Coordinates of C-alpha atoms and ligand atoms in Angstrom, one line a residue:
X403 CA 95.9 99.9 138.2
X404 CA 98.0 97.4 136.4
X405 CA 98.2 98.4 132.7
X406 CA 100.0 96.3 130.2
X407 CA 103.8 95.8 130.7
X408 CA 104.2 97.8 127.5
X409 CA 102.3 100.9 128.2
X410 CA 104.6 101.8 131.0
X411 CA 106.8 104.6 129.5
X412 CA 104.7 105.0 126.6
X413 CA 104.5 108.8 125.8
X414 CA 101.1 110.4 125.0
X415 CA 101.0 112.0 121.6
X416 CA 102.6 115.5 121.2
X417 CA 100.1 117.2 118.8
X418 CA 101.4 120.8 117.0
X419 CA 100.4 123.5 119.5
X420 CA 96.9 124.7 119.3
X421 CA 96.6 128.1 118.2
X422 CA 94.8 129.6 120.9
X423 CA 97.3 128.5 123.6
X424 CA 100.1 130.1 121.4
X425 CA 98.2 133.5 121.2
X426 CA 97.7 133.3 125.0
X427 CA 101.0 132.2 125.9
X428 CA 102.8 134.6 123.5
X429 CA 100.5 137.4 123.4
X430 CA 100.3 137.6 119.5
X431 CA 97.1 138.0 117.7
X432 CA 97.7 136.2 114.7
X433 CA 99.0 132.9 114.8
X434 CA 99.2 130.5 111.7
X435 CA 99.6 126.8 112.0
X436 CA 101.7 124.9 109.6
X437 CA 102.8 122.0 111.8
X438 CA 100.3 119.2 111.1
X439 CA 99.7 118.9 107.3
X440 CA 96.3 120.2 107.5
X441 CA 94.6 121.8 104.0
X442 CA 95.4 125.7 104.3
X443 CA 92.6 126.3 101.7
X444 CA 89.9 124.6 104.4
X445 CA 87.9 122.2 102.9
X446 CA 85.2 122.1 99.8
X447 CA 82.1 124.7 101.0
X448 CA 80.0 121.8 99.9
X449 CA 81.2 119.9 103.1
X450 CA 80.2 122.3 105.4
X451 CA 76.8 122.9 104.0
X452 CA 76.1 118.9 104.1
X453 CA 77.0 119.5 107.7
X454 CA 74.4 122.3 108.2
X455 CA 71.7 120.3 106.7
X456 CA 72.2 117.8 109.1
X457 CA 72.9 119.8 112.1
X458 CA 69.5 119.0 113.8
X459 CA 69.9 115.1 113.6
X460 CA 71.7 114.7 116.6
X461 CA 69.8 112.2 118.3
X462 CA 70.2 109.1 116.0
X463 CA 73.0 106.9 115.9
X464 CA 74.9 107.0 112.7
X465 CA 74.9 104.7 109.6
X466 CA 77.6 102.1 111.3
X467 CA 78.1 100.6 107.5
X468 CA 78.5 104.1 106.0
X469 CA 76.5 103.2 103.5
X470 CA 76.3 106.3 101.3
X471 CA 79.7 107.6 101.6
X472 CA 81.0 103.5 100.8
X473 CA 79.0 103.5 97.7
X474 CA 80.7 107.1 96.4
X475 CA 84.1 106.2 97.6
X476 CA 84.2 102.7 96.2
X477 CA 82.9 104.0 92.8
X478 CA 85.5 106.8 92.8
X479 CA 88.3 104.6 93.4
X480 CA 87.1 101.8 91.5
X481 CA 86.4 98.9 94.0
X482 CA 83.7 96.7 95.3
X483 CA 82.0 98.2 98.2
X484 CA 83.0 95.1 100.4
X485 CA 86.5 96.1 99.9
X486 CA 86.4 99.5 102.3
X487 CA 86.6 99.9 105.6
X488 CA 86.0 103.3 107.4
X489 CA 88.1 104.5 110.4
X490 CA 87.9 107.6 112.8
X491 CA 90.7 108.8 110.7
X492 CA 93.2 106.4 108.9
X493 CA 94.8 106.5 112.6
X494 CA 92.0 104.1 113.6
X495 CA 92.5 102.1 110.6
X496 CA 95.9 101.4 111.8
X497 CA 94.8 100.6 115.2
X498 CA 92.5 98.3 113.8
X499 CA 95.3 96.4 111.9
X500 CA 97.4 96.1 114.7
X501 CA 94.6 94.8 117.2
X502 CA 93.9 92.3 114.4
X503 CA 97.1 90.9 113.5
X504 CA 99.6 91.7 116.0
X505 CA 100.4 90.2 119.7
X506 CA 103.4 89.3 121.7
X507 CA 104.3 86.5 119.3
X508 CA 104.6 88.5 116.2
X509 CA 106.6 91.2 114.5
X510 CA 106.2 94.1 112.7
X511 CA 108.3 95.9 110.1
X512 CA 108.5 99.6 109.5
X513 CA 111.0 102.4 108.1
X514 CA 112.4 104.5 110.5
X515 CA 111.8 107.5 110.6
X516 CA 108.2 107.4 109.5
X517 CA 104.8 107.9 110.8
X518 CA 104.5 107.4 114.8
X519 CA 101.2 105.4 115.1
X520 CA 102.7 102.4 113.5
X521 CA 105.2 101.7 116.0
X522 CA 102.8 102.9 118.9
X523 CA 100.1 100.6 118.0
X524 CA 102.3 97.8 117.4
X525 CA 103.8 98.3 120.8
X526 CA 100.7 98.6 122.7
X527 CA 99.8 94.9 121.3
X528 CA 103.1 93.6 122.2
X529 CA 104.4 92.9 119.2
X530 CA 108.1 93.3 118.4
X531 CA 108.6 96.5 116.1
X532 CA 111.7 96.4 113.3
X533 CA 112.6 99.5 112.5
X534 CA 114.9 99.9 109.2
X535 CA 116.7 102.9 108.8
X536 CA 115.5 105.1 105.8
X537 CA 118.4 105.8 102.9
X538 CA 120.1 109.1 103.1
X539 CA 117.9 110.6 100.6
X540 CA 114.5 109.9 103.3
X541 CA 113.1 106.8 101.3
X542 CA 112.3 103.9 102.7
X543 CA 115.2 101.0 102.5
X544 CA 112.6 98.4 100.8
X545 CA 115.5 95.7 100.4
X546 CA 116.4 95.8 103.9
X547 CA 112.7 96.0 105.1
X548 CA 112.5 92.6 103.0
X549 CA 115.4 91.0 104.8
X550 CA 113.8 91.8 108.1
X551 CA 110.7 90.1 107.4
X552 CA 110.9 86.5 109.3
X553 CA 108.0 83.8 109.9
X554 CA 106.5 85.8 112.5
X555 CA 106.1 89.1 110.6
X556 CA 102.6 90.0 110.4
X557 CA 102.3 93.6 109.0
X558 CA 105.0 95.4 107.1
X559 CA 104.3 99.4 106.7
X560 CA 104.8 101.4 103.9
X561 CA 104.2 105.6 104.2
X562 CA 104.1 106.8 100.9
X563 CA 104.6 109.7 100.5
X564 CA 106.7 108.9 103.9
X565 CA 105.8 111.3 106.5
X566 CA 108.0 113.2 108.0
X567 CA 110.2 113.4 105.0
X568 CA 107.9 113.6 102.0
X569 CA 109.6 111.3 99.8
X570 CA 108.1 108.6 97.5
X571 CA 108.8 104.9 96.8
X572 CA 108.1 104.6 93.0
X573 CA 105.6 102.5 91.1
X574 CA 108.5 100.3 89.9
X575 CA 110.2 99.5 93.4
X576 CA 106.5 99.0 95.0
X577 CA 105.4 96.6 92.4
X578 CA 108.9 94.5 92.9
X579 CA 108.5 94.8 96.5
X580 CA 104.7 93.6 96.7
X581 CA 106.1 90.4 94.3
X582 CA 108.9 89.6 97.1
X583 CA 106.9 90.1 100.1
X584 CA 105.4 86.7 101.4
X585 CA 101.7 86.4 100.8
X586 CA 101.0 85.9 104.2
X587 CA 102.6 89.0 105.2
X588 CA 100.3 91.8 105.1
X589 CA 101.3 95.2 103.5
X590 CA 99.8 98.4 104.5
X591 CA 100.4 101.3 102.0
X592 CA 99.6 104.7 103.9
X593 CA 98.9 107.0 101.2
X594 CA 97.6 109.9 103.5
X595 CA 99.0 112.6 100.8
X596 CA 98.0 110.3 97.5
X597 CA 96.0 113.4 96.3
X598 CA 99.2 115.8 96.8
X599 CA 101.7 113.4 94.8
X600 CA 101.7 114.3 91.4
X601 CA 105.1 112.3 90.4
X602 CA 104.4 110.6 86.9
X603 CA 105.8 107.0 88.3
X604 CA 103.7 107.7 92.0
X605 CA 102.7 103.8 92.3
X606 CA 99.1 103.4 91.7
X607 CA 98.3 101.0 94.3
X608 CA 94.6 100.2 93.6
X609 CA 95.0 98.1 90.9
X610 CA 97.5 96.1 92.5
X611 CA 94.5 94.8 95.1
X612 CA 93.6 92.3 92.3
X613 CA 96.8 90.9 92.3
X614 CA 97.9 91.0 96.3
X615 CA 95.4 89.7 98.6
X616 CA 97.9 91.0 101.3
X617 CA 97.8 94.6 100.4
X618 CA 95.7 97.3 102.2
X619 CA 95.6 101.0 100.9
X620 CA 95.0 103.5 103.7
X621 CA 93.7 107.1 102.4
X622 CA 92.1 110.0 104.4
X623 CA 89.9 113.0 104.4
X624 CA 92.0 114.8 106.9
X625 CA 94.7 116.2 104.3
X626 CA 93.6 117.2 101.0
X627 CA 90.2 117.0 101.5
X628 CA 90.5 119.0 104.5
X629 CA 88.3 117.4 107.0
X630 CA 91.1 116.7 109.4
X631 CA 88.5 117.8 112.4
X632 CA 85.7 115.3 111.1
X633 CA 88.3 112.1 111.4
X634 CA 87.3 110.0 108.6
X635 CA 90.1 107.9 106.7
X636 CA 89.4 104.3 105.1
X637 CA 91.1 101.2 104.1
X638 CA 91.1 99.5 100.7
X639 CA 92.1 95.9 100.6
X640 CA 90.8 92.3 99.8
X641 CA 87.1 91.8 100.6
X642 CA 87.4 88.5 102.6
X643 CA 90.3 90.3 104.9
X644 CA 88.3 93.2 105.3
X645 CA 85.3 91.2 106.5
X646 CA 87.9 89.5 108.9
X647 CA 88.8 93.0 110.3
X648 CA 85.6 94.4 110.8
X649 CA 84.6 93.1 114.5
X650 CA 87.4 95.1 115.3
X651 CA 85.8 98.3 114.6
X652 CA 83.5 100.0 117.0
X653 CA 80.1 100.2 115.5
X654 CA 79.3 103.8 115.2
X655 CA 83.0 105.0 114.7
X656 CA 82.3 108.0 112.4
X657 CA 79.8 110.8 113.0
X658 CA 76.7 111.1 110.4
X659 CA 78.5 114.8 110.2
X660 CA 81.7 113.5 109.1
X661 CA 79.9 110.6 106.5
X662 CA 77.7 113.6 105.0
X663 CA 80.7 116.0 104.7
X664 CA 83.3 113.6 103.2
X665 CA 80.4 112.3 100.8
X666 CA 80.2 116.1 100.0
X667 CA 83.6 116.6 99.7
X668 CA 84.3 113.8 97.3
X669 CA 82.3 115.2 94.7
X670 CA 84.2 118.4 94.2
X671 CA 87.2 117.4 92.2
X672 CA 87.7 121.0 91.4
X673 CA 88.6 121.9 94.6
X674 CA 91.1 119.0 95.2
X675 CA 92.7 120.0 91.9
X676 CA 93.1 123.5 92.9
X677 CA 94.5 122.7 96.1
X678 CA 97.0 120.5 94.5
X679 CA 98.1 123.2 92.0
X680 CA 98.3 125.8 94.8
X681 CA 100.6 123.2 96.9
X682 CA 103.2 122.7 94.0
X683 CA 103.3 126.6 93.6
X684 CA 104.4 126.9 97.4
X685 CA 106.6 124.0 97.1
X686 CA 108.3 125.6 94.5
X687 CA 109.0 128.8 96.7
X688 CA 110.3 126.8 99.4
X689 CA 112.5 124.6 97.4
X690 CA 113.7 127.9 95.4
X691 CA 114.6 129.3 99.2
X692 CA 116.5 126.2 100.0
X693 CA 118.4 126.4 96.7
X694 CA 119.2 130.1 97.2
X695 CA 120.2 129.6 101.1
X696 CA 122.3 126.6 100.7
X697 CA 119.9 124.4 102.5
X698 CA 119.2 120.9 102.1
X699 CA 115.7 119.6 101.6
X700 CA 114.2 116.4 101.3
X701 CA 111.9 116.6 97.6
X702 CA 108.9 116.2 98.8
X703 CA 105.3 114.8 97.2
X704 CA 103.3 115.7 100.2
X705 CA 102.0 119.2 101.3
X706 CA 105.0 119.6 103.6
X707 CA 108.7 119.7 103.5
X708 CA 111.7 118.8 105.6
X709 CA 114.3 121.3 105.5
X710 CA 117.9 120.7 107.4
X711 CA 118.6 124.0 108.9
X712 CA 121.6 122.3 110.5
X713 CA 120.9 123.6 114.2
X714 CA 118.6 122.0 116.4
X715 CA 114.6 121.7 114.8
X716 CA 113.8 122.9 118.2
X717 CA 115.8 126.5 117.8
X718 CA 113.7 127.0 114.6
X719 CA 110.7 125.9 116.1
X720 CA 110.9 129.0 118.8
X721 CA 112.2 131.4 116.5
X722 CA 109.1 130.9 114.4
X723 CA 106.5 130.3 117.0
X724 CA 107.6 133.9 118.7
X725 CA 106.6 135.3 115.2
X726 CA 103.6 133.9 115.0
X727 CA 104.0 130.7 113.0
X728 CA 103.8 126.8 114.8
X729 CA 105.9 124.0 112.7
X730 CA 107.3 120.7 113.7
X731 CA 110.7 120.7 115.3
X732 CA 112.6 117.6 113.5
X733 CA 113.5 116.6 117.0
X734 CA 110.5 114.8 117.4
X735 CA 110.4 113.4 114.4
X736 CA 113.6 111.5 113.7
X737 CA 115.4 114.5 112.4
X738 CA 117.0 116.5 114.7
X739 CA 118.4 119.2 112.7
X740 CA 115.4 119.6 110.6
X741 CA 112.0 121.4 110.6
X742 CA 109.2 120.2 108.9
X743 CA 107.1 122.7 107.4
X744 CA 103.1 122.2 106.0
X745 CA 103.0 124.3 102.5
X746 CA 100.3 127.1 103.3
X747 CA 98.7 129.5 101.1
X748 CA 100.6 132.2 99.2
X749 CA 100.7 134.7 101.4
X750 CA 101.7 132.4 104.7
X751 CA 104.5 131.1 102.5
X752 CA 106.1 134.2 101.8
X753 CA 105.8 135.6 105.4
X754 CA 107.2 132.3 107.0
X755 CA 109.9 132.3 104.2
X756 CA 110.9 136.2 105.1
X757 CA 111.0 135.2 108.9
X758 CA 113.4 132.2 108.1
X759 CA 115.7 134.3 105.7
X760 CA 116.0 136.8 108.7
X761 CA 117.0 133.9 111.1
X762 CA 119.4 132.5 108.5
X763 CA 121.2 136.4 108.3
X764 CA 121.5 136.6 112.0
X765 CA 122.2 133.0 112.5
X766 CA 124.1 131.5 109.4
X767 CA 124.2 127.9 108.9
X768 CA 127.9 126.6 109.7
X769 CA 128.1 128.8 112.7
X770 CA 127.4 126.5 115.2
Ligands
PLP927 C1 97.8 112.4 108.9 C2 98.4 110.9 108.5 C3 97.5 109.8 108.7 C4 96.2 110.3 109.9 O1 95.3 110.5 109.3 P1 94.0 110.6 110.1 O2 93.3 111.8 110.4 O3 93.9 110.0 111.2 O4 93.5 110.3 108.9 C5 98.0 108.9 108.6 N1 99.2 108.3 107.9 C6 99.8 109.3 107.9 C7 101.1 109.3 107.1 C8 99.6 110.9 108.0 O5 100.5 111.7 107.6

């Protein structure tokens, strides 16, 4: 079969290793996955309850308009219902945007390293991808990104906080950026970790939608809300733009169960508050560990931390894997000497840090 030329040589996504596979391979009974930034505390119990109530409702198609969830989200974040589009995860919104805006005559601007899906989907549409190196501290180089925009640029991707560094763009910088980007270039603010970001100067992008019709904000239920298995994310933008985008969306792209669980999870603010608090406590443990061990790390507003172990991230990955922890090597993330670890429960954090301490004792930094 002849596929699009740009598909040739594209790798399949390599996800974090599944727990059961690792157990079997290594003969371990307990394996903990801190690789994909899922919520270590699961989801609000209200979500599972909502699914249980609907468990027999499998014969009828879901509501393609997601009316119940739509109303709840609109109210929660203070926008009109017409400003929302729901995706099978925010990954799918990224796909919609690329499909709707990009082709071989256009280009798109991203940071590098950043979330891999922007480049992948843009490449599939045949667009040129302009990757602008992040600054030393892991943040986007917004000035260089601006300079890369030309008359063929259709989308600029801002990942805030950035995955895999966890670093963020502050309010003043983001607002200045929005002022400077031409009005016909779409800015995507991917805020998958929005709930975890607690810095006082983290941008509030939703109110900016009133001023900037070329802004779309992506949020997801996969991270803090603990619903990654259900695949629900959404975009918030200008109502006219969202209406133009909607035909790209498959008509029944979220399940009934996903809608109901997300709507229920949205009601449980205390659950999110507790998870965010525990995440911060966990983050402090990792930061203290890095300082004590003389390791460089990237300051994170998300639920993961990128640490420079001054050796191949694959070595750190293998060392931890043998001891029952799955993390992400920085090799595939653009930070080859780093590892990205999702902040887990207190017990998980303490355990993984004691393994890392032992690793650093037997193989100190600066020895290779
Ligand atoms: C996890 C993640 C997403 C995708 O989440 P979905 O599960 O598809 O909603 C999007 N952007 C970033 C930066 C992420 O880390």
